[in-house]
Amino acid sequence: MDLITVHGRHPQDCTEDDCLRSGWTLPEFVAQCALWALASLIYTFICSRLLPTRDFNGSPLYNWLSCLPVQLVAFPAVAAWCVAAYDGSFIEWLSAPWDKLAATPERIFLLLIYAYMFKDLGLYLLDARMDAMYWAHHLGCWVIILQFFFTTAPGIFIFGGGVAMEFGGAAQTIHLLYPDNGPLDFIHVATMTLSHVPCGVREPSRRRADAVLGAPSRRWRGVSTQVVCCTSAIYYATIPPTPLWARLIIMLLVFKLAQARQSNAMHLHGLYLERRAKRKV
């Protein structure tokens, strides 16, 4: 099995009986997942040797820092490659089926974001750990990511679920590194919220409004968020030929992921407001 040249195959050129919509056979797909998973573990090991290892919000600091170049550089670069390689407009690319895509950059992006999350398994090989909340997030994301190899229209996920949401994730990491920096707190909340416009816009609750207007910080305790609209997920739900039941499951899963991410962002913002209020006393 050639693990390199298979990346250049177009979906229409796959003539095997077990070809996936993305243009690979099932054994080729499994082999690529294993290869990228191994590469991600090596990346985690290298980062553990080069970056700080102290505990930071439930996992080693190197694990957080290792995310930033992927979120801010690799994801946007590969996504730009996807759009540039497509013979059509950006809007058309969002819903284009596999046989209309260049396919190589789209498969690379899906494998990259799958491996980006798989790298966290390396923490357990290094006697570290990660909070359960993030594992629940990863499992949900893996379901969404890997199903695109079997279905269609990966562009809408690459833009809405990949690049946009991970910009929000990068803003969160930077905010956690400098939790008392006001501008970074604002950027975190704004970026996380805007990243959920493609994947889930939150309607501000009364408690959040009260907190922003200067009400006591206790109003933030137990704050929950509501996802008003996950536009990318809703758009994806309208794209055939993926079975409707599968599209609806993915849409609801994206809703929940976006809600959980936004809730965490508002929680961190509430903690910042509490610390700021205490400093003024």
PDB file of C-alpha atoms in Angstrom:
ATOM      1  CA  MET A   1       0.000   0.000   0.000  1.00  0.00           C
ATOM      2  CA  ASP A   2       1.433   3.362  -1.081  1.00  0.00           C
ATOM      3  CA  LEU A   3       0.831   5.866   1.693  1.00  0.00           C
ATOM      4  CA  ILE A   4       2.141   8.862  -0.271  1.00  0.00           C
ATOM      5  CA  THR A   5       0.888   8.770  -3.856  1.00  0.00           C
ATOM      6  CA  VAL A   6      -2.614   7.869  -2.694  1.00  0.00           C
ATOM      7  CA  HIS A   7      -3.001  11.513  -1.694  1.00  0.00           C
ATOM      8  CA  GLY A   8      -2.909  12.500  -5.349  1.00  0.00           C
ATOM      9  CA  ARG A   9      -5.816  10.278  -6.356  1.00  0.00           C
ATOM     10  CA  HIS A  10      -9.033  11.973  -7.387  1.00  0.00           C
ATOM     11  CA  PRO A  11     -12.282  10.389  -6.153  1.00  0.00           C
ATOM     12  CA  GLN A  12     -13.349   9.678  -9.735  1.00  0.00           C
ATOM     13  CA  ASP A  13     -10.161   7.646 -10.269  1.00  0.00           C
ATOM     14  CA  CYS A  14     -10.926   5.168  -7.489  1.00  0.00           C
ATOM     15  CA  THR A  15     -12.281   2.030  -9.193  1.00  0.00           C
ATOM     16  CA  GLU A  16     -12.223  -0.423  -6.293  1.00  0.00           C
ATOM     17  CA  ASP A  17     -15.465  -1.887  -4.980  1.00  0.00           C
ATOM     18  CA  ASP A  18     -14.906  -0.474  -1.495  1.00  0.00           C
ATOM     19  CA  CYS A  19     -14.099   3.093  -2.511  1.00  0.00           C
ATOM     20  CA  LEU A  20     -15.244   5.799  -0.129  1.00  0.00           C
ATOM     21  CA  ARG A  21     -16.732   9.025  -1.474  1.00  0.00           C
ATOM     22  CA  SER A  22     -13.439  10.746  -0.666  1.00  0.00           C
ATOM     23  CA  GLY A  23     -11.600   8.551  -3.191  1.00  0.00           C
ATOM     24  CA  TRP A  24      -9.792   6.100  -0.913  1.00  0.00           C
ATOM     25  CA  THR A  25     -10.540   2.496  -0.135  1.00  0.00           C
ATOM     26  CA  LEU A  26     -11.362   1.605   3.445  1.00  0.00           C
ATOM     27  CA  PRO A  27      -7.902   0.026   4.090  1.00  0.00           C
ATOM     28  CA  GLU A  28      -6.226   3.150   2.697  1.00  0.00           C
ATOM     29  CA  PHE A  29      -8.367   5.346   4.937  1.00  0.00           C
ATOM     30  CA  VAL A  30      -7.513   3.276   8.027  1.00  0.00           C
ATOM     31  CA  ALA A  31      -3.799   3.310   7.119  1.00  0.00           C
ATOM     32  CA  GLN A  32      -3.803   7.106   6.760  1.00  0.00           C
ATOM     33  CA  CYS A  33      -5.562   7.525  10.116  1.00  0.00           C
ATOM     34  CA  ALA A  34      -2.925   5.305  11.754  1.00  0.00           C
ATOM     35  CA  LEU A  35      -0.051   7.164  10.076  1.00  0.00           C
ATOM     36  CA  TRP A  36      -1.311  10.609  11.061  1.00  0.00           C
ATOM     37  CA  ALA A  37      -2.070   9.409  14.581  1.00  0.00           C
ATOM     38  CA  LEU A  38       1.516   8.202  14.941  1.00  0.00           C
ATOM     39  CA  ALA A  39       2.829  11.512  13.613  1.00  0.00           C
ATOM     40  CA  SER A  40       0.682  13.387  16.142  1.00  0.00           C
ATOM     41  CA  LEU A  41       2.090  11.351  19.035  1.00  0.00           C
ATOM     42  CA  ILE A  42       5.622  12.115  17.863  1.00  0.00           C
ATOM     43  CA  TYR A  43       4.699  15.807  17.724  1.00  0.00           C
ATOM     44  CA  THR A  44       3.425  15.651  21.315  1.00  0.00           C
ATOM     45  CA  PHE A  45       6.623  13.921  22.445  1.00  0.00           C
ATOM     46  CA  ILE A  46       8.814  16.573  20.788  1.00  0.00           C
ATOM     47  CA  CYS A  47       6.757  19.381  22.354  1.00  0.00           C
ATOM     48  CA  SER A  48       7.063  17.737  25.777  1.00  0.00           C
ATOM     49  CA  ARG A  49      10.833  17.946  25.462  1.00  0.00           C
ATOM     50  CA  LEU A  50      11.033  21.506  24.152  1.00  0.00           C
ATOM     51  CA  LEU A  51       8.228  23.343  25.949  1.00  0.00           C
ATOM     52  CA  PRO A  52       7.281  23.899  29.637  1.00  0.00           C
ATOM     53  CA  THR A  53       5.785  20.867  31.365  1.00  0.00           C
ATOM     54  CA  ARG A  54       4.067  22.459  34.393  1.00  0.00           C
ATOM     55  CA  ASP A  55       0.369  21.767  34.924  1.00  0.00           C
ATOM     56  CA  PHE A  56      -1.845  24.321  33.243  1.00  0.00           C
ATOM     57  CA  ASN A  57      -5.656  24.162  33.374  1.00  0.00           C
ATOM     58  CA  GLY A  58      -5.814  20.404  33.608  1.00  0.00           C
ATOM     59  CA  SER A  59      -2.994  19.368  31.279  1.00  0.00           C
ATOM     60  CA  PRO A  60       0.699  20.198  30.719  1.00  0.00           C
ATOM     61  CA  LEU A  61       1.445  23.672  29.406  1.00  0.00           C
ATOM     62  CA  TYR A  62       3.248  22.228  26.366  1.00  0.00           C
ATOM     63  CA  ASN A  63      -0.009  20.644  25.238  1.00  0.00           C
ATOM     64  CA  TRP A  64      -1.708  24.042  25.096  1.00  0.00           C
ATOM     65  CA  LEU A  65       1.242  25.745  23.405  1.00  0.00           C
ATOM     66  CA  SER A  66       1.528  22.975  20.815  1.00  0.00           C
ATOM     67  CA  CYS A  67      -1.982  23.822  19.604  1.00  0.00           C
ATOM     68  CA  LEU A  68      -1.298  27.431  18.656  1.00  0.00           C
ATOM     69  CA  PRO A  69       0.811  26.932  15.479  1.00  0.00           C
ATOM     70  CA  VAL A  70      -1.720  24.411  14.196  1.00  0.00           C
ATOM     71  CA  GLN A  71      -4.722  26.610  14.976  1.00  0.00           C
ATOM     72  CA  LEU A  72      -3.269  29.895  13.740  1.00  0.00           C
ATOM     73  CA  VAL A  73      -1.059  28.760  10.845  1.00  0.00           C
ATOM     74  CA  ALA A  74      -1.627  25.196   9.631  1.00  0.00           C
ATOM     75  CA  PHE A  75      -5.437  25.173   9.559  1.00  0.00           C
ATOM     76  CA  PRO A  76      -5.834  28.515   7.718  1.00  0.00           C
ATOM     77  CA  ALA A  77      -3.031  27.592   5.279  1.00  0.00           C
ATOM     78  CA  VAL A  78      -4.512  24.227   4.305  1.00  0.00           C
ATOM     79  CA  ALA A  79      -8.019  25.711   4.106  1.00  0.00           C
ATOM     80  CA  ALA A  80      -6.704  28.409   1.757  1.00  0.00           C
ATOM     81  CA  TRP A  81      -5.139  25.642  -0.336  1.00  0.00           C
ATOM     82  CA  CYS A  82      -8.530  23.919  -0.511  1.00  0.00           C
ATOM     83  CA  VAL A  83     -10.257  27.034  -1.822  1.00  0.00           C
ATOM     84  CA  ALA A  84      -7.426  27.885  -4.243  1.00  0.00           C
ATOM     85  CA  ALA A  85      -7.453  24.378  -5.714  1.00  0.00           C
ATOM     86  CA  TYR A  86     -11.203  24.454  -6.364  1.00  0.00           C
ATOM     87  CA  ASP A  87     -12.392  25.510  -9.819  1.00  0.00           C
ATOM     88  CA  GLY A  88     -15.161  27.785  -8.655  1.00  0.00           C
ATOM     89  CA  SER A  89     -16.181  30.313  -6.017  1.00  0.00           C
ATOM     90  CA  PHE A  90     -15.766  30.016  -2.263  1.00  0.00           C
ATOM     91  CA  ILE A  91     -19.536  29.706  -1.806  1.00  0.00           C
ATOM     92  CA  GLU A  92     -19.688  26.870  -4.329  1.00  0.00           C
ATOM     93  CA  TRP A  93     -16.757  25.138  -2.635  1.00  0.00           C
ATOM     94  CA  LEU A  94     -18.607  25.066   0.702  1.00  0.00           C
ATOM     95  CA  SER A  95     -21.155  22.571  -0.611  1.00  0.00           C
ATOM     96  CA  ALA A  96     -19.185  20.919  -3.422  1.00  0.00           C
ATOM     97  CA  PRO A  97     -19.213  17.087  -3.434  1.00  0.00           C
ATOM     98  CA  TRP A  98     -15.969  15.124  -3.394  1.00  0.00           C
ATOM     99  CA  ASP A  99     -15.950  14.445  -7.138  1.00  0.00           C
ATOM    100  CA  LYS A 100     -15.969  18.208  -7.830  1.00  0.00           C
ATOM    101  CA  LEU A 101     -13.117  18.983  -5.425  1.00  0.00           C
ATOM    102  CA  ALA A 102      -9.380  18.712  -5.888  1.00  0.00           C
ATOM    103  CA  ALA A 103      -9.787  16.315  -2.918  1.00  0.00           C
ATOM    104  CA  THR A 104      -6.107  16.229  -1.894  1.00  0.00           C
ATOM    105  CA  PRO A 105      -6.155  19.403   0.264  1.00  0.00           C
ATOM    106  CA  GLU A 106      -9.555  18.530   1.749  1.00  0.00           C
ATOM    107  CA  ARG A 107      -8.353  15.082   2.815  1.00  0.00           C
ATOM    108  CA  ILE A 108      -5.185  16.636   4.233  1.00  0.00           C
ATOM    109  CA  PHE A 109      -7.236  19.087   6.302  1.00  0.00           C
ATOM    110  CA  LEU A 110      -9.509  16.372   7.708  1.00  0.00           C
ATOM    111  CA  LEU A 111      -6.528  14.213   8.642  1.00  0.00           C
ATOM    112  CA  LEU A 112      -4.731  17.218  10.127  1.00  0.00           C
ATOM    113  CA  ILE A 113      -7.585  18.164  12.445  1.00  0.00           C
ATOM    114  CA  TYR A 114      -8.126  14.502  13.365  1.00  0.00           C
ATOM    115  CA  ALA A 115      -4.426  14.165  14.268  1.00  0.00           C
ATOM    116  CA  TYR A 116      -4.448  17.547  16.023  1.00  0.00           C
ATOM    117  CA  MET A 117      -6.889  16.073  18.525  1.00  0.00           C
ATOM    118  CA  PHE A 118      -5.347  12.602  18.557  1.00  0.00           C
ATOM    119  CA  LYS A 119      -2.066  14.085  19.774  1.00  0.00           C
ATOM    120  CA  ASP A 120      -3.636  14.521  23.212  1.00  0.00           C
ATOM    121  CA  LEU A 121      -3.605  10.742  23.677  1.00  0.00           C
ATOM    122  CA  GLY A 122       0.157  11.127  23.890  1.00  0.00           C
ATOM    123  CA  LEU A 123      -0.315  12.776  27.278  1.00  0.00           C
ATOM    124  CA  TYR A 124      -1.071   9.389  28.812  1.00  0.00           C
ATOM    125  CA  LEU A 125       2.121   7.934  27.380  1.00  0.00           C
ATOM    126  CA  LEU A 126       3.960  10.765  29.128  1.00  0.00           C
ATOM    127  CA  ASP A 127       2.234  10.282  32.507  1.00  0.00           C
ATOM    128  CA  ALA A 128       0.087  13.372  32.017  1.00  0.00           C
ATOM    129  CA  ARG A 129      -3.647  13.816  31.547  1.00  0.00           C
ATOM    130  CA  MET A 130      -6.401  16.023  30.189  1.00  0.00           C
ATOM    131  CA  ASP A 131      -9.761  16.996  31.711  1.00  0.00           C
ATOM    132  CA  ALA A 132     -12.742  14.795  30.847  1.00  0.00           C
ATOM    133  CA  MET A 133     -14.601  17.744  29.302  1.00  0.00           C
ATOM    134  CA  TYR A 134     -12.008  17.965  26.544  1.00  0.00           C
ATOM    135  CA  TRP A 135     -12.190  14.228  25.843  1.00  0.00           C
ATOM    136  CA  ALA A 136     -15.954  14.503  25.390  1.00  0.00           C
ATOM    137  CA  HIS A 137     -15.272  17.357  22.971  1.00  0.00           C
ATOM    138  CA  HIS A 138     -12.702  15.268  21.080  1.00  0.00           C
ATOM    139  CA  LEU A 139     -14.980  12.245  20.719  1.00  0.00           C
ATOM    140  CA  GLY A 140     -17.752  14.393  19.301  1.00  0.00           C
ATOM    141  CA  CYS A 141     -15.344  16.068  16.899  1.00  0.00           C
ATOM    142  CA  TRP A 142     -13.912  12.752  15.686  1.00  0.00           C
ATOM    143  CA  VAL A 143     -17.386  11.552  14.751  1.00  0.00           C
ATOM    144  CA  ILE A 144     -17.971  14.722  12.752  1.00  0.00           C
ATOM    145  CA  ILE A 145     -14.522  14.774  11.116  1.00  0.00           C
ATOM    146  CA  LEU A 146     -14.180  11.156  10.026  1.00  0.00           C
ATOM    147  CA  GLN A 147     -17.696  10.793   8.655  1.00  0.00           C
ATOM    148  CA  PHE A 148     -16.810  13.267   5.897  1.00  0.00           C
ATOM    149  CA  PHE A 149     -14.556  10.645   4.303  1.00  0.00           C
ATOM    150  CA  PHE A 150     -17.697   8.542   3.830  1.00  0.00           C
ATOM    151  CA  THR A 151     -20.231  11.259   2.982  1.00  0.00           C
ATOM    152  CA  THR A 152     -19.771  14.531   1.097  1.00  0.00           C
ATOM    153  CA  ALA A 153     -19.289  18.320   1.160  1.00  0.00           C
ATOM    154  CA  PRO A 154     -16.304  18.625   3.550  1.00  0.00           C
ATOM    155  CA  GLY A 155     -15.866  22.313   2.681  1.00  0.00           C
ATOM    156  CA  ILE A 156     -18.596  23.500   5.024  1.00  0.00           C
ATOM    157  CA  PHE A 157     -16.897  21.723   7.924  1.00  0.00           C
ATOM    158  CA  ILE A 158     -13.402  22.902   6.989  1.00  0.00           C
ATOM    159  CA  PHE A 159     -14.566  26.512   7.109  1.00  0.00           C
ATOM    160  CA  GLY A 160     -17.154  26.477   9.899  1.00  0.00           C
ATOM    161  CA  GLY A 161     -16.096  23.584  12.100  1.00  0.00           C
ATOM    162  CA  GLY A 162     -12.365  23.734  11.470  1.00  0.00           C
ATOM    163  CA  VAL A 163     -10.845  27.151  10.836  1.00  0.00           C
ATOM    164  CA  ALA A 164     -13.508  29.330  12.477  1.00  0.00           C
ATOM    165  CA  MET A 165     -13.950  27.350  15.679  1.00  0.00           C
ATOM    166  CA  GLU A 166     -10.224  26.762  16.144  1.00  0.00           C
ATOM    167  CA  PHE A 167      -9.551  30.493  15.926  1.00  0.00           C
ATOM    168  CA  GLY A 168     -11.814  30.701  18.949  1.00  0.00           C
ATOM    169  CA  GLY A 169      -9.848  27.916  20.607  1.00  0.00           C
ATOM    170  CA  ALA A 170      -6.584  29.754  20.017  1.00  0.00           C
ATOM    171  CA  ALA A 171      -8.037  32.913  21.559  1.00  0.00           C
ATOM    172  CA  GLN A 172      -8.991  30.886  24.626  1.00  0.00           C
ATOM    173  CA  THR A 173      -5.456  29.522  25.032  1.00  0.00           C
ATOM    174  CA  ILE A 174      -3.947  33.000  24.782  1.00  0.00           C
ATOM    175  CA  HIS A 175      -6.474  34.344  27.289  1.00  0.00           C
ATOM    176  CA  LEU A 176      -5.628  31.536  29.742  1.00  0.00           C
ATOM    177  CA  LEU A 177      -1.945  32.368  29.418  1.00  0.00           C
ATOM    178  CA  TYR A 178      -2.665  36.008  30.343  1.00  0.00           C
ATOM    179  CA  PRO A 179      -5.925  35.790  32.345  1.00  0.00           C
ATOM    180  CA  ASP A 180      -5.789  39.312  33.789  1.00  0.00           C
ATOM    181  CA  ASN A 181      -5.214  41.100  30.503  1.00  0.00           C
ATOM    182  CA  GLY A 182      -8.361  43.051  29.659  1.00  0.00           C
ATOM    183  CA  PRO A 183      -7.858  43.374  25.879  1.00  0.00           C
ATOM    184  CA  LEU A 184      -7.071  39.667  25.579  1.00  0.00           C
ATOM    185  CA  ASP A 185     -10.223  38.832  27.546  1.00  0.00           C
ATOM    186  CA  PHE A 186     -12.234  40.961  25.121  1.00  0.00           C
ATOM    187  CA  ILE A 187     -10.547  39.322  22.121  1.00  0.00           C
ATOM    188  CA  HIS A 188     -11.243  35.899  23.603  1.00  0.00           C
ATOM    189  CA  VAL A 189     -14.960  36.543  24.107  1.00  0.00           C
ATOM    190  CA  ALA A 190     -15.348  38.272  20.744  1.00  0.00           C
ATOM    191  CA  THR A 191     -13.389  35.669  18.787  1.00  0.00           C
ATOM    192  CA  MET A 192     -15.052  32.717  20.466  1.00  0.00           C
ATOM    193  CA  THR A 193     -18.492  34.207  19.880  1.00  0.00           C
ATOM    194  CA  LEU A 194     -17.744  35.158  16.284  1.00  0.00           C
ATOM    195  CA  SER A 195     -16.302  31.708  15.657  1.00  0.00           C
ATOM    196  CA  HIS A 196     -19.673  30.351  16.677  1.00  0.00           C
ATOM    197  CA  VAL A 197     -21.477  32.527  14.144  1.00  0.00           C
ATOM    198  CA  PRO A 198     -20.569  29.905  11.535  1.00  0.00           C
ATOM    199  CA  CYS A 199     -21.120  27.151  14.120  1.00  0.00           C
ATOM    200  CA  GLY A 200     -23.462  28.509  16.749  1.00  0.00           C
ATOM    201  CA  VAL A 201     -24.403  32.017  17.831  1.00  0.00           C
ATOM    202  CA  ARG A 202     -25.239  32.539  21.463  1.00  0.00           C
ATOM    203  CA  GLU A 203     -28.068  34.769  22.614  1.00  0.00           C
ATOM    204  CA  PRO A 204     -26.773  36.658  25.670  1.00  0.00           C
ATOM    205  CA  SER A 205     -28.621  35.610  28.799  1.00  0.00           C
ATOM    206  CA  ARG A 206     -29.948  38.101  31.339  1.00  0.00           C
ATOM    207  CA  ARG A 207     -27.200  37.078  33.731  1.00  0.00           C
ATOM    208  CA  ARG A 208     -24.497  37.910  31.218  1.00  0.00           C
ATOM    209  CA  ALA A 209     -26.092  41.261  30.487  1.00  0.00           C
ATOM    210  CA  ASP A 210     -26.254  42.039  34.201  1.00  0.00           C
ATOM    211  CA  ALA A 211     -22.599  41.088  34.636  1.00  0.00           C
ATOM    212  CA  VAL A 212     -21.455  43.250  31.744  1.00  0.00           C
ATOM    213  CA  LEU A 213     -23.441  46.148  33.161  1.00  0.00           C
ATOM    214  CA  GLY A 214     -21.696  45.803  36.495  1.00  0.00           C
ATOM    215  CA  ALA A 215     -23.934  43.510  38.567  1.00  0.00           C
ATOM    216  CA  PRO A 216     -22.246  41.416  41.264  1.00  0.00           C
ATOM    217  CA  SER A 217     -19.950  38.723  39.958  1.00  0.00           C
ATOM    218  CA  ARG A 218     -21.972  36.016  41.724  1.00  0.00           C
ATOM    219  CA  ARG A 219     -24.475  36.324  38.878  1.00  0.00           C
ATOM    220  CA  TRP A 220     -21.943  34.464  36.735  1.00  0.00           C
ATOM    221  CA  ARG A 221     -22.069  31.279  38.792  1.00  0.00           C
ATOM    222  CA  GLY A 222     -23.881  28.527  36.948  1.00  0.00           C
ATOM    223  CA  VAL A 223     -24.303  30.624  33.811  1.00  0.00           C
ATOM    224  CA  SER A 224     -25.363  28.561  30.802  1.00  0.00           C
ATOM    225  CA  THR A 225     -25.596  29.514  27.161  1.00  0.00           C
ATOM    226  CA  GLN A 226     -28.110  29.007  24.397  1.00  0.00           C
ATOM    227  CA  VAL A 227     -27.220  28.228  20.840  1.00  0.00           C
ATOM    228  CA  VAL A 228     -29.580  30.253  18.671  1.00  0.00           C
ATOM    229  CA  CYS A 229     -28.284  29.277  15.251  1.00  0.00           C
ATOM    230  CA  CYS A 230     -25.535  26.972  13.985  1.00  0.00           C
ATOM    231  CA  THR A 231     -25.590  28.220  10.454  1.00  0.00           C
ATOM    232  CA  SER A 232     -22.921  25.942   9.066  1.00  0.00           C
ATOM    233  CA  ALA A 233     -24.551  22.878  10.594  1.00  0.00           C
ATOM    234  CA  ILE A 234     -27.977  23.903   9.342  1.00  0.00           C
ATOM    235  CA  TYR A 235     -26.549  24.510   5.887  1.00  0.00           C
ATOM    236  CA  TYR A 236     -24.856  21.122   5.964  1.00  0.00           C
ATOM    237  CA  ALA A 237     -28.175  19.506   6.904  1.00  0.00           C
ATOM    238  CA  THR A 238     -29.605  20.695   3.570  1.00  0.00           C
ATOM    239  CA  ILE A 239     -26.860  19.114   1.432  1.00  0.00           C
ATOM    240  CA  PRO A 240     -27.618  15.730  -0.151  1.00  0.00           C
ATOM    241  CA  PRO A 241     -26.697  12.889  -0.736  1.00  0.00           C
ATOM    242  CA  THR A 242     -25.811  12.228   2.906  1.00  0.00           C
ATOM    243  CA  PRO A 243     -28.836  10.547   4.558  1.00  0.00           C
ATOM    244  CA  LEU A 244     -31.049  13.036   6.339  1.00  0.00           C
ATOM    245  CA  TRP A 245     -30.800  11.217   9.682  1.00  0.00           C
ATOM    246  CA  ALA A 246     -26.996  11.462   9.550  1.00  0.00           C
ATOM    247  CA  ARG A 247     -27.112  15.150   8.676  1.00  0.00           C
ATOM    248  CA  LEU A 248     -29.472  15.861  11.555  1.00  0.00           C
ATOM    249  CA  ILE A 249     -27.262  13.984  14.034  1.00  0.00           C
ATOM    250  CA  ILE A 250     -24.204  15.955  12.900  1.00  0.00           C
ATOM    251  CA  MET A 251     -26.155  19.219  13.113  1.00  0.00           C
ATOM    252  CA  LEU A 252     -27.304  18.524  16.678  1.00  0.00           C
ATOM    253  CA  LEU A 253     -23.814  17.411  17.702  1.00  0.00           C
ATOM    254  CA  VAL A 254     -22.352  20.658  16.374  1.00  0.00           C
ATOM    255  CA  PHE A 255     -25.016  22.595  18.280  1.00  0.00           C
ATOM    256  CA  LYS A 256     -23.955  20.917  21.515  1.00  0.00           C
ATOM    257  CA  LEU A 257     -20.236  21.410  20.910  1.00  0.00           C
ATOM    258  CA  ALA A 258     -20.734  25.091  20.117  1.00  0.00           C
ATOM    259  CA  GLN A 259     -22.928  25.551  23.196  1.00  0.00           C
ATOM    260  CA  ALA A 260     -20.350  23.915  25.465  1.00  0.00           C
ATOM    261  CA  ARG A 261     -17.495  25.982  24.024  1.00  0.00           C
ATOM    262  CA  GLN A 262     -19.432  29.220  24.352  1.00  0.00           C
ATOM    263  CA  SER A 263     -20.477  28.355  27.899  1.00  0.00           C
ATOM    264  CA  ASN A 264     -16.831  27.797  28.844  1.00  0.00           C
ATOM    265  CA  ALA A 265     -15.844  31.094  27.222  1.00  0.00           C
ATOM    266  CA  MET A 266     -18.474  32.964  29.229  1.00  0.00           C
ATOM    267  CA  HIS A 267     -17.347  31.176  32.406  1.00  0.00           C
ATOM    268  CA  LEU A 268     -13.752  32.298  31.850  1.00  0.00           C
ATOM    269  CA  HIS A 269     -14.951  35.823  31.147  1.00  0.00           C
ATOM    270  CA  GLY A 270     -16.924  35.759  34.397  1.00  0.00           C
ATOM    271  CA  LEU A 271     -13.816  34.723  36.329  1.00  0.00           C
ATOM    272  CA  TYR A 272     -11.940  37.631  34.764  1.00  0.00           C
ATOM    273  CA  LEU A 273     -14.680  40.050  35.864  1.00  0.00           C
ATOM    274  CA  GLU A 274     -14.519  38.653  39.409  1.00  0.00           C
ATOM    275  CA  ARG A 275     -10.761  39.155  39.598  1.00  0.00           C
ATOM    276  CA  ARG A 276     -11.058  42.675  38.211  1.00  0.00           C
ATOM    277  CA  ALA A 277     -13.767  43.539  40.746  1.00  0.00           C
ATOM    278  CA  LYS A 278     -11.621  42.281  43.633  1.00  0.00           C
ATOM    279  CA  ARG A 279      -8.662  44.385  42.496  1.00  0.00           C
ATOM    280  CA  LYS A 280     -10.853  47.498  42.580  1.00  0.00           C
ATOM    281  CA  VAL A 281     -11.983  46.868  46.159  1.00  0.00           C
TER     282      VAL A 281
END
